[in-house]
Amino acid sequence: MRIFSGIQPTGRKHLGNFIGAIVQYVAGQEQEGESIYCVVDLHATTVAYEPGVLRERLYDTTAILIAAGLDPERSILFRQSDVREHSELAWLLSSVTSWGDLNRMHQFKDKAGAQRDLVSAGLFTYPVLMAADVLAYRATTVPVGDDQRQHIELMRDIAARFNARYGDVLVVPEGVYPEVGARIMDLQEPTRKMSTTGGTEEGTVYVLDEPKAIEKKFKRAVTDSGSEIRAGADKPGVTNLLEILAAARGTSVADAETSMAGARGYGDLKGATAEAVVELLTPVRERYEALRADEGELERILGRGAEKASAITADVLTDVRAVMGVGCPPAARR
Ligand code: TYM
């Protein structure tokens, strides 16, 4: 098994990123094989952004990942733009990517609608770069949250079309989604996913929030009519709280429901969920400060990660160039 996943260095990382993805990254280190995690700064340039802020967020995200338990000795942790093969492979794969498929991507439509000045071609081809990220490593397994499903399906189609045209050079990867917490919803608008771009400030719990802020956000969480604490399509607010409670405790939603059997109402559910989330995030916040303060060390970690990553992608790209008939033929190389 070779695990690969990516995370954008944009905004502040929230509970959705943490439960949907970061917890899985850390667990992936226990699997046999390699785990490779990438902070995708090139993807972050596809919407309006400030170059200086991007660098800050890159360090923030890297420090959060390490604080959460990602061990750069056991995993490969690196910055996307440091490994040039990602960009090259994205171009090469664009020739086996259907324009119509790209045009059907929900995330493109959502993000394009939110742009004020420019809807960039980069935003449109974003999923091709994402496919290149994974396929450049012949990764087998891609842990992500539910919102990435469509991108993962497209990545699989791209790999399959490449192999059908040029021979079996790439691995068709599988997406893996957490059983609990694959789609954490906004606490104020529980029918929308928690997100730094599309969500509400009050309904978004950040990984680095202080316990008091976390408690306040849960206390004000929007719930549903009735008073029964159970998950169901008619109860989006309560279901979201139960999902968060279960994910934070590492149990099933059914267990979370059972644990609330003696509760007096939604207030108890909010309190229990806030407590579990504070317990989950406090050690991360505490470790974060020291890690974030040492940018030199973060650069050293990312640099070592990029070296290890490049050793893998160089081989894959040699094969891809050869079968596509681009560049110097392998036999002519001395
Ligand atoms: P990004 O940076 O938006 O999010 C990082 C991860 O967090 C997950 N996530 C959520 N999970 C549950 N509930 C939520 N509300 C929630 N919000 C976000 C995302 O599913 C993701 O796993 N395109 C990717 C980054 C990427 C990538 C890759 C991922 C680039 N290349 C290659 C995998 C493989 C993205 O924007 O994630």
Coordinates of C-alpha atoms and ligand atoms in Angstrom, one line a residue:
M1 CA 0.0 0.0 0.0
R2 CA 1.2 3.5 -0.8
I3 CA -0.9 6.3 0.7
F4 CA -0.9 9.8 -0.8
S5 CA -2.9 12.8 0.2
G6 CA -2.8 16.6 -0.1
I7 CA -4.1 19.5 1.8
Q8 CA -4.3 23.2 0.8
P9 CA -2.4 25.8 2.7
T10 CA -5.3 28.2 2.6
G11 CA -7.4 29.7 5.4
R12 CA -7.3 28.3 8.8
K13 CA -7.6 24.5 9.1
H14 CA -10.9 23.5 10.7
L15 CA -12.5 20.5 12.4
G16 CA -13.7 19.2 9.0
N17 CA -10.1 19.0 7.7
F18 CA -9.0 17.5 11.0
I19 CA -11.6 14.7 11.3
G20 CA -12.1 14.2 7.6
A21 CA -8.5 14.0 6.6
I22 CA -5.7 14.7 9.1
V23 CA -6.8 12.0 11.6
Q24 CA -6.6 9.6 8.7
Y25 CA -3.2 10.8 7.6
V26 CA -1.8 10.1 11.1
A27 CA -3.5 6.6 11.2
G28 CA -2.0 5.9 7.7
Q29 CA 1.5 5.9 9.2
E30 CA 0.6 2.6 11.0
Q31 CA -0.1 0.9 7.7
E32 CA 2.4 -1.2 6.0
G33 CA 4.1 0.6 3.1
E34 CA 4.7 4.3 2.6
S35 CA 2.6 7.4 3.5
I36 CA 3.2 10.6 1.6
Y37 CA 1.5 13.9 2.5
C38 CA 1.8 17.1 0.5
V39 CA 0.9 20.7 1.2
V40 CA -0.5 21.8 -2.1
D41 CA 0.7 25.4 -2.6
L42 CA 0.2 25.3 -6.4
H43 CA -3.4 24.5 -6.0
A44 CA -3.8 27.5 -3.7
T45 CA -2.8 29.9 -6.5
T46 CA -5.9 29.1 -8.6
V47 CA -8.0 31.6 -6.7
A48 CA -7.2 35.2 -5.7
Y49 CA -4.5 35.1 -3.0
E50 CA -1.7 37.1 -1.4
P51 CA 1.8 35.6 -2.0
G52 CA 3.1 36.6 1.4
V53 CA 0.0 35.1 3.1
L54 CA 0.4 31.9 1.2
R55 CA 3.9 31.4 2.6
E56 CA 2.6 31.9 6.2
R57 CA -0.3 29.5 5.6
L58 CA 2.1 26.9 4.2
Y59 CA 4.0 27.0 7.5
D60 CA 0.8 27.0 9.6
T61 CA -0.5 23.9 7.8
T62 CA 2.8 22.1 8.0
A63 CA 3.0 22.8 11.7
I64 CA -0.6 21.7 12.3
L65 CA 0.1 18.4 10.5
I66 CA 3.2 17.7 12.6
A67 CA 1.4 18.8 15.8
A68 CA -1.4 16.4 15.0
G69 CA 1.0 13.5 15.0
L70 CA 2.4 13.3 11.5
D71 CA 6.0 12.2 11.9
P72 CA 8.3 13.4 9.1
E73 CA 10.6 10.5 9.9
R74 CA 7.9 7.9 9.2
S75 CA 6.0 9.8 6.5
I76 CA 7.1 11.9 3.5
L77 CA 5.9 15.4 4.2
F78 CA 6.6 18.0 1.5
R79 CA 5.6 21.1 -0.4
Q80 CA 4.0 20.5 -3.8
S81 CA 5.9 23.2 -5.7
D82 CA 9.3 21.7 -4.5
V83 CA 8.7 18.6 -6.7
R84 CA 8.5 19.9 -10.2
E85 CA 7.2 16.6 -11.6
H86 CA 3.8 17.4 -10.3
S87 CA 3.4 20.3 -12.7
E88 CA 4.9 18.4 -15.6
L89 CA 2.7 15.4 -15.1
A90 CA -0.4 17.7 -14.8
W91 CA 0.4 19.0 -18.3
L92 CA 1.0 15.5 -19.7
L93 CA -2.2 14.1 -18.2
S94 CA -4.3 17.0 -19.5
S95 CA -4.1 15.3 -22.9
V96 CA -6.0 12.3 -21.5
T97 CA -8.5 14.4 -19.5
S98 CA -11.9 15.1 -21.0
W99 CA -12.9 18.8 -21.1
G100 CA -16.5 17.7 -20.5
D101 CA -15.6 15.8 -17.3
L102 CA -13.8 18.9 -16.0
N103 CA -16.8 21.0 -16.8
R104 CA -19.0 18.8 -14.6
M105 CA -16.9 19.3 -11.4
H106 CA -19.1 20.7 -8.6
Q107 CA -16.1 22.3 -6.8
F108 CA -15.2 24.2 -10.0
K109 CA -18.7 25.5 -10.3
D110 CA -18.9 26.5 -6.6
K111 CA -15.5 28.2 -6.6
A112 CA -15.9 29.8 -10.0
G113 CA -19.1 31.4 -8.7
A114 CA -17.3 32.9 -5.8
Q115 CA -14.5 34.6 -7.8
R116 CA -14.9 38.4 -8.2
D117 CA -12.3 39.3 -10.8
L118 CA -11.1 36.2 -12.7
V119 CA -12.1 32.6 -13.1
S120 CA -8.7 31.2 -13.9
A121 CA -8.0 28.3 -16.3
G122 CA -6.0 26.9 -13.3
L123 CA -9.2 26.6 -11.3
F124 CA -10.7 24.7 -14.2
T125 CA -7.8 22.3 -14.5
Y126 CA -7.3 22.0 -10.7
P127 CA -8.4 18.3 -10.8
V128 CA -5.7 17.4 -13.3
L129 CA -3.0 18.7 -11.0
M130 CA -4.6 16.8 -8.2
A131 CA -4.6 13.6 -10.3
A132 CA -0.9 14.3 -11.1
D133 CA -0.1 14.6 -7.4
V134 CA -1.3 11.1 -6.7
L135 CA -0.4 9.4 -10.0
A136 CA 3.2 10.7 -9.9
Y137 CA 3.7 8.3 -6.9
R138 CA 1.8 5.3 -8.2
A139 CA -0.1 5.7 -4.9
T140 CA -2.8 3.1 -4.2
T141 CA -4.8 4.8 -1.5
V142 CA -6.0 8.4 -1.1
P143 CA -7.5 9.3 2.3
V144 CA -9.9 12.3 1.8
G145 CA -13.2 13.7 3.0
D146 CA -16.4 13.2 1.2
D147 CA -16.2 16.5 -0.8
Q148 CA -13.3 15.1 -2.8
R149 CA -15.2 12.1 -4.2
Q150 CA -15.8 13.6 -7.6
H151 CA -12.1 14.6 -8.0
I152 CA -11.0 11.1 -7.0
E153 CA -13.3 9.5 -9.6
L154 CA -11.9 11.8 -12.3
M155 CA -8.4 10.9 -11.2
R156 CA -9.2 7.2 -11.6
D157 CA -10.7 7.8 -15.1
I158 CA -7.5 9.8 -16.1
A159 CA -5.2 7.0 -14.9
A160 CA -7.3 4.3 -16.7
R161 CA -7.5 6.3 -19.9
F162 CA -3.7 6.9 -19.8
N163 CA -3.1 3.2 -19.3
A164 CA -5.5 2.2 -22.0
R165 CA -3.7 4.5 -24.5
Y166 CA -0.1 4.1 -23.5
G167 CA 0.1 0.8 -21.5
D168 CA 0.0 -0.1 -17.9
V169 CA 2.3 2.6 -16.5
L170 CA 0.1 4.3 -13.8
V171 CA -1.7 2.9 -10.8
V172 CA -5.4 3.5 -10.6
P173 CA -5.8 4.7 -6.9
E174 CA -8.7 4.2 -4.5
G175 CA -10.2 6.9 -2.4
V176 CA -10.8 6.1 1.2
Y177 CA -13.3 8.1 3.3
P178 CA -13.7 8.0 7.1
E179 CA -16.6 5.9 8.3
V180 CA -17.5 8.7 10.7
G181 CA -17.0 12.4 10.0
A182 CA -16.4 12.2 6.2
R183 CA -18.5 15.4 5.9
I184 CA -18.5 17.6 8.9
M185 CA -21.2 20.3 8.6
D186 CA -21.2 24.0 9.6
L187 CA -22.5 24.4 13.1
Q188 CA -24.7 27.3 12.1
E189 CA -25.9 25.9 8.8
P190 CA -25.8 22.1 9.2
T191 CA -26.9 21.5 5.6
R192 CA -23.6 23.1 4.4
K193 CA -20.2 21.6 4.9
M194 CA -17.8 23.2 7.3
S195 CA -15.4 25.2 5.2
T196 CA -13.3 28.3 5.5
T197 CA -14.5 29.8 2.2
G198 CA -18.2 28.9 2.1
G199 CA -19.2 28.5 5.8
T200 CA -20.1 30.9 8.7
E201 CA -17.4 32.1 11.1
E202 CA -19.4 31.2 14.1
G203 CA -20.2 27.7 12.7
T204 CA -16.6 26.8 11.9
V205 CA -14.4 25.3 14.6
Y206 CA -10.7 25.9 13.9
V207 CA -8.0 23.4 14.9
L208 CA -6.3 26.2 16.8
D209 CA -9.3 27.6 18.6
E210 CA -9.0 28.1 22.4
P211 CA -11.3 25.8 24.5
K212 CA -13.5 28.8 25.4
A213 CA -14.1 29.6 21.7
I214 CA -14.9 25.9 20.9
E215 CA -17.4 25.7 23.8
K216 CA -19.1 28.9 22.7
K217 CA -19.4 27.7 19.1
F218 CA -21.0 24.4 20.2
K219 CA -23.3 26.1 22.7
R220 CA -24.7 28.2 19.9
A221 CA -24.9 25.3 17.4
V222 CA -28.1 25.2 15.5
T223 CA -30.2 22.1 16.3
D224 CA -33.5 20.8 15.1
S225 CA -37.1 20.7 16.3
G226 CA -38.0 18.1 18.9
S227 CA -35.7 16.9 21.7
E228 CA -34.8 13.4 20.7
I229 CA -31.1 12.8 20.3
R230 CA -30.8 10.6 17.3
A231 CA -29.2 10.7 13.9
G232 CA -31.4 11.0 10.8
A233 CA -32.1 12.9 7.6
D234 CA -34.7 15.0 9.4
K235 CA -32.2 16.1 12.0
P236 CA -29.2 17.6 10.3
G237 CA -28.0 19.6 13.3
V238 CA -28.2 16.8 15.8
T239 CA -26.8 14.3 13.3
N240 CA -23.8 16.6 12.8
L241 CA -23.2 16.9 16.5
L242 CA -23.4 13.1 16.9
E243 CA -21.0 12.6 14.0
I244 CA -18.5 15.0 15.6
L245 CA -18.9 13.5 19.0
A246 CA -18.4 10.0 17.6
A247 CA -15.4 11.0 15.5
A248 CA -13.7 12.9 18.4
R249 CA -14.1 9.9 20.7
G250 CA -13.2 7.4 18.0
T251 CA -16.5 5.5 18.4
S252 CA -19.5 4.9 16.1
V253 CA -22.5 7.2 15.8
A254 CA -24.7 4.5 17.4
D255 CA -22.4 4.5 20.4
A256 CA -22.5 8.3 20.6
E257 CA -26.3 8.1 20.5
T258 CA -26.4 5.5 23.3
S259 CA -24.0 7.5 25.4
M260 CA -26.5 10.4 25.3
A261 CA -29.5 8.2 26.4
G262 CA -29.8 9.9 29.8
A263 CA -29.4 13.5 28.5
R264 CA -31.8 16.2 29.4
G265 CA -31.9 17.8 26.0
Y266 CA -29.8 19.2 23.2
G267 CA -27.7 21.3 25.7
D268 CA -26.2 18.1 27.1
L269 CA -25.3 16.9 23.6
K270 CA -23.6 20.2 22.8
G271 CA -21.7 20.1 26.1
A272 CA -20.5 16.6 25.6
T273 CA -19.4 17.3 22.0
A274 CA -17.6 20.5 22.9
E275 CA -15.7 18.6 25.7
A276 CA -14.7 15.8 23.3
V277 CA -13.5 18.3 20.7
V278 CA -11.5 20.3 23.2
E279 CA -9.9 17.1 24.3
L280 CA -9.1 16.2 20.7
L281 CA -7.6 19.6 19.7
T282 CA -5.9 20.9 22.9
P283 CA -2.8 18.7 22.6
V284 CA -2.5 19.8 18.9
R285 CA -2.7 23.5 19.7
E286 CA -0.2 23.1 22.5
R287 CA 2.4 21.4 20.3
Y288 CA 1.7 23.8 17.4
E289 CA 3.1 26.9 19.0
A290 CA 6.7 25.7 19.3
L291 CA 6.7 24.0 15.9
R292 CA 5.3 27.1 14.1
A293 CA 7.9 29.3 15.8
D294 CA 10.8 27.6 14.1
E295 CA 10.4 28.2 10.3
G296 CA 14.0 27.1 9.7
E297 CA 13.2 23.7 11.1
L298 CA 9.9 23.5 9.1
E299 CA 11.9 24.3 5.9
R300 CA 14.4 21.6 6.7
I301 CA 11.6 19.0 7.2
L302 CA 9.9 20.0 3.9
G303 CA 13.3 20.0 2.1
R304 CA 14.1 16.4 3.3
G305 CA 10.5 15.4 2.3
A306 CA 10.9 16.9 -1.2
E307 CA 14.1 15.0 -1.7
K308 CA 12.5 11.7 -0.8
A309 CA 9.4 12.5 -2.9
S310 CA 11.5 13.5 -6.0
A311 CA 13.3 10.2 -5.9
I312 CA 9.9 8.5 -6.5
T313 CA 8.5 10.9 -9.1
A314 CA 11.7 11.0 -11.2
D315 CA 11.3 7.3 -12.0
V316 CA 7.6 7.6 -12.7
L317 CA 8.1 10.6 -15.0
T318 CA 10.8 8.8 -16.9
D319 CA 8.3 6.0 -17.7
V320 CA 5.6 8.4 -18.6
R321 CA 7.8 10.4 -21.0
A322 CA 9.1 7.2 -22.6
V323 CA 5.6 5.8 -23.3
M324 CA 4.3 9.1 -24.5
G325 CA 7.2 9.6 -26.9
V326 CA 8.2 13.0 -25.5
G327 CA 11.7 14.0 -24.6
C328 CA 15.0 12.3 -25.2
P329 CA 14.4 8.5 -25.9
P330 CA 15.7 6.4 -23.0
A331 CA 18.0 4.4 -25.3
A332 CA 19.7 7.7 -26.5
R333 CA 20.5 8.8 -23.0
R334 CA 24.0 8.3 -21.8
Ligands
TYM1 P1 -8.7 20.7 1.2 O1 -7.4 21.4 1.5 O2 -9.9 21.6 0.9 O3 -9.1 19.8 2.4 C1 -8.2 18.9 3.0 C2 -8.9 17.7 3.4 O4 -10.0 18.0 4.3 C3 -11.2 17.4 3.9 N1 -12.3 18.2 4.3 C4 -13.4 17.7 5.0 N2 -13.6 16.5 5.5 C5 -14.8 16.4 6.2 N3 -15.7 17.4 6.4 C6 -15.4 18.7 5.9 N4 -16.3 19.7 6.1 C7 -14.2 18.9 5.2 N5 -13.7 19.9 4.5 C8 -12.5 19.5 4.0 C9 -11.1 17.3 2.3 O5 -11.9 16.3 1.8 C10 -9.6 17.0 2.2 O6 -9.3 15.6 2.3 N6 -8.2 19.1 -3.5 C11 -7.8 18.9 -2.1 C12 -6.3 18.9 -1.9 C13 -5.5 18.0 -2.8 C14 -5.5 16.5 -2.7 C15 -4.5 16.1 -3.7 C16 -6.1 15.6 -1.9 C17 -4.7 18.4 -3.8 N7 -4.1 17.3 -4.3 C18 -4.2 14.8 -3.9 C19 -5.8 14.2 -2.1 C20 -4.9 13.9 -3.1 C21 -8.4 19.9 -1.3 O7 -8.8 21.0 -1.7 O8 -8.5 19.6 0.0

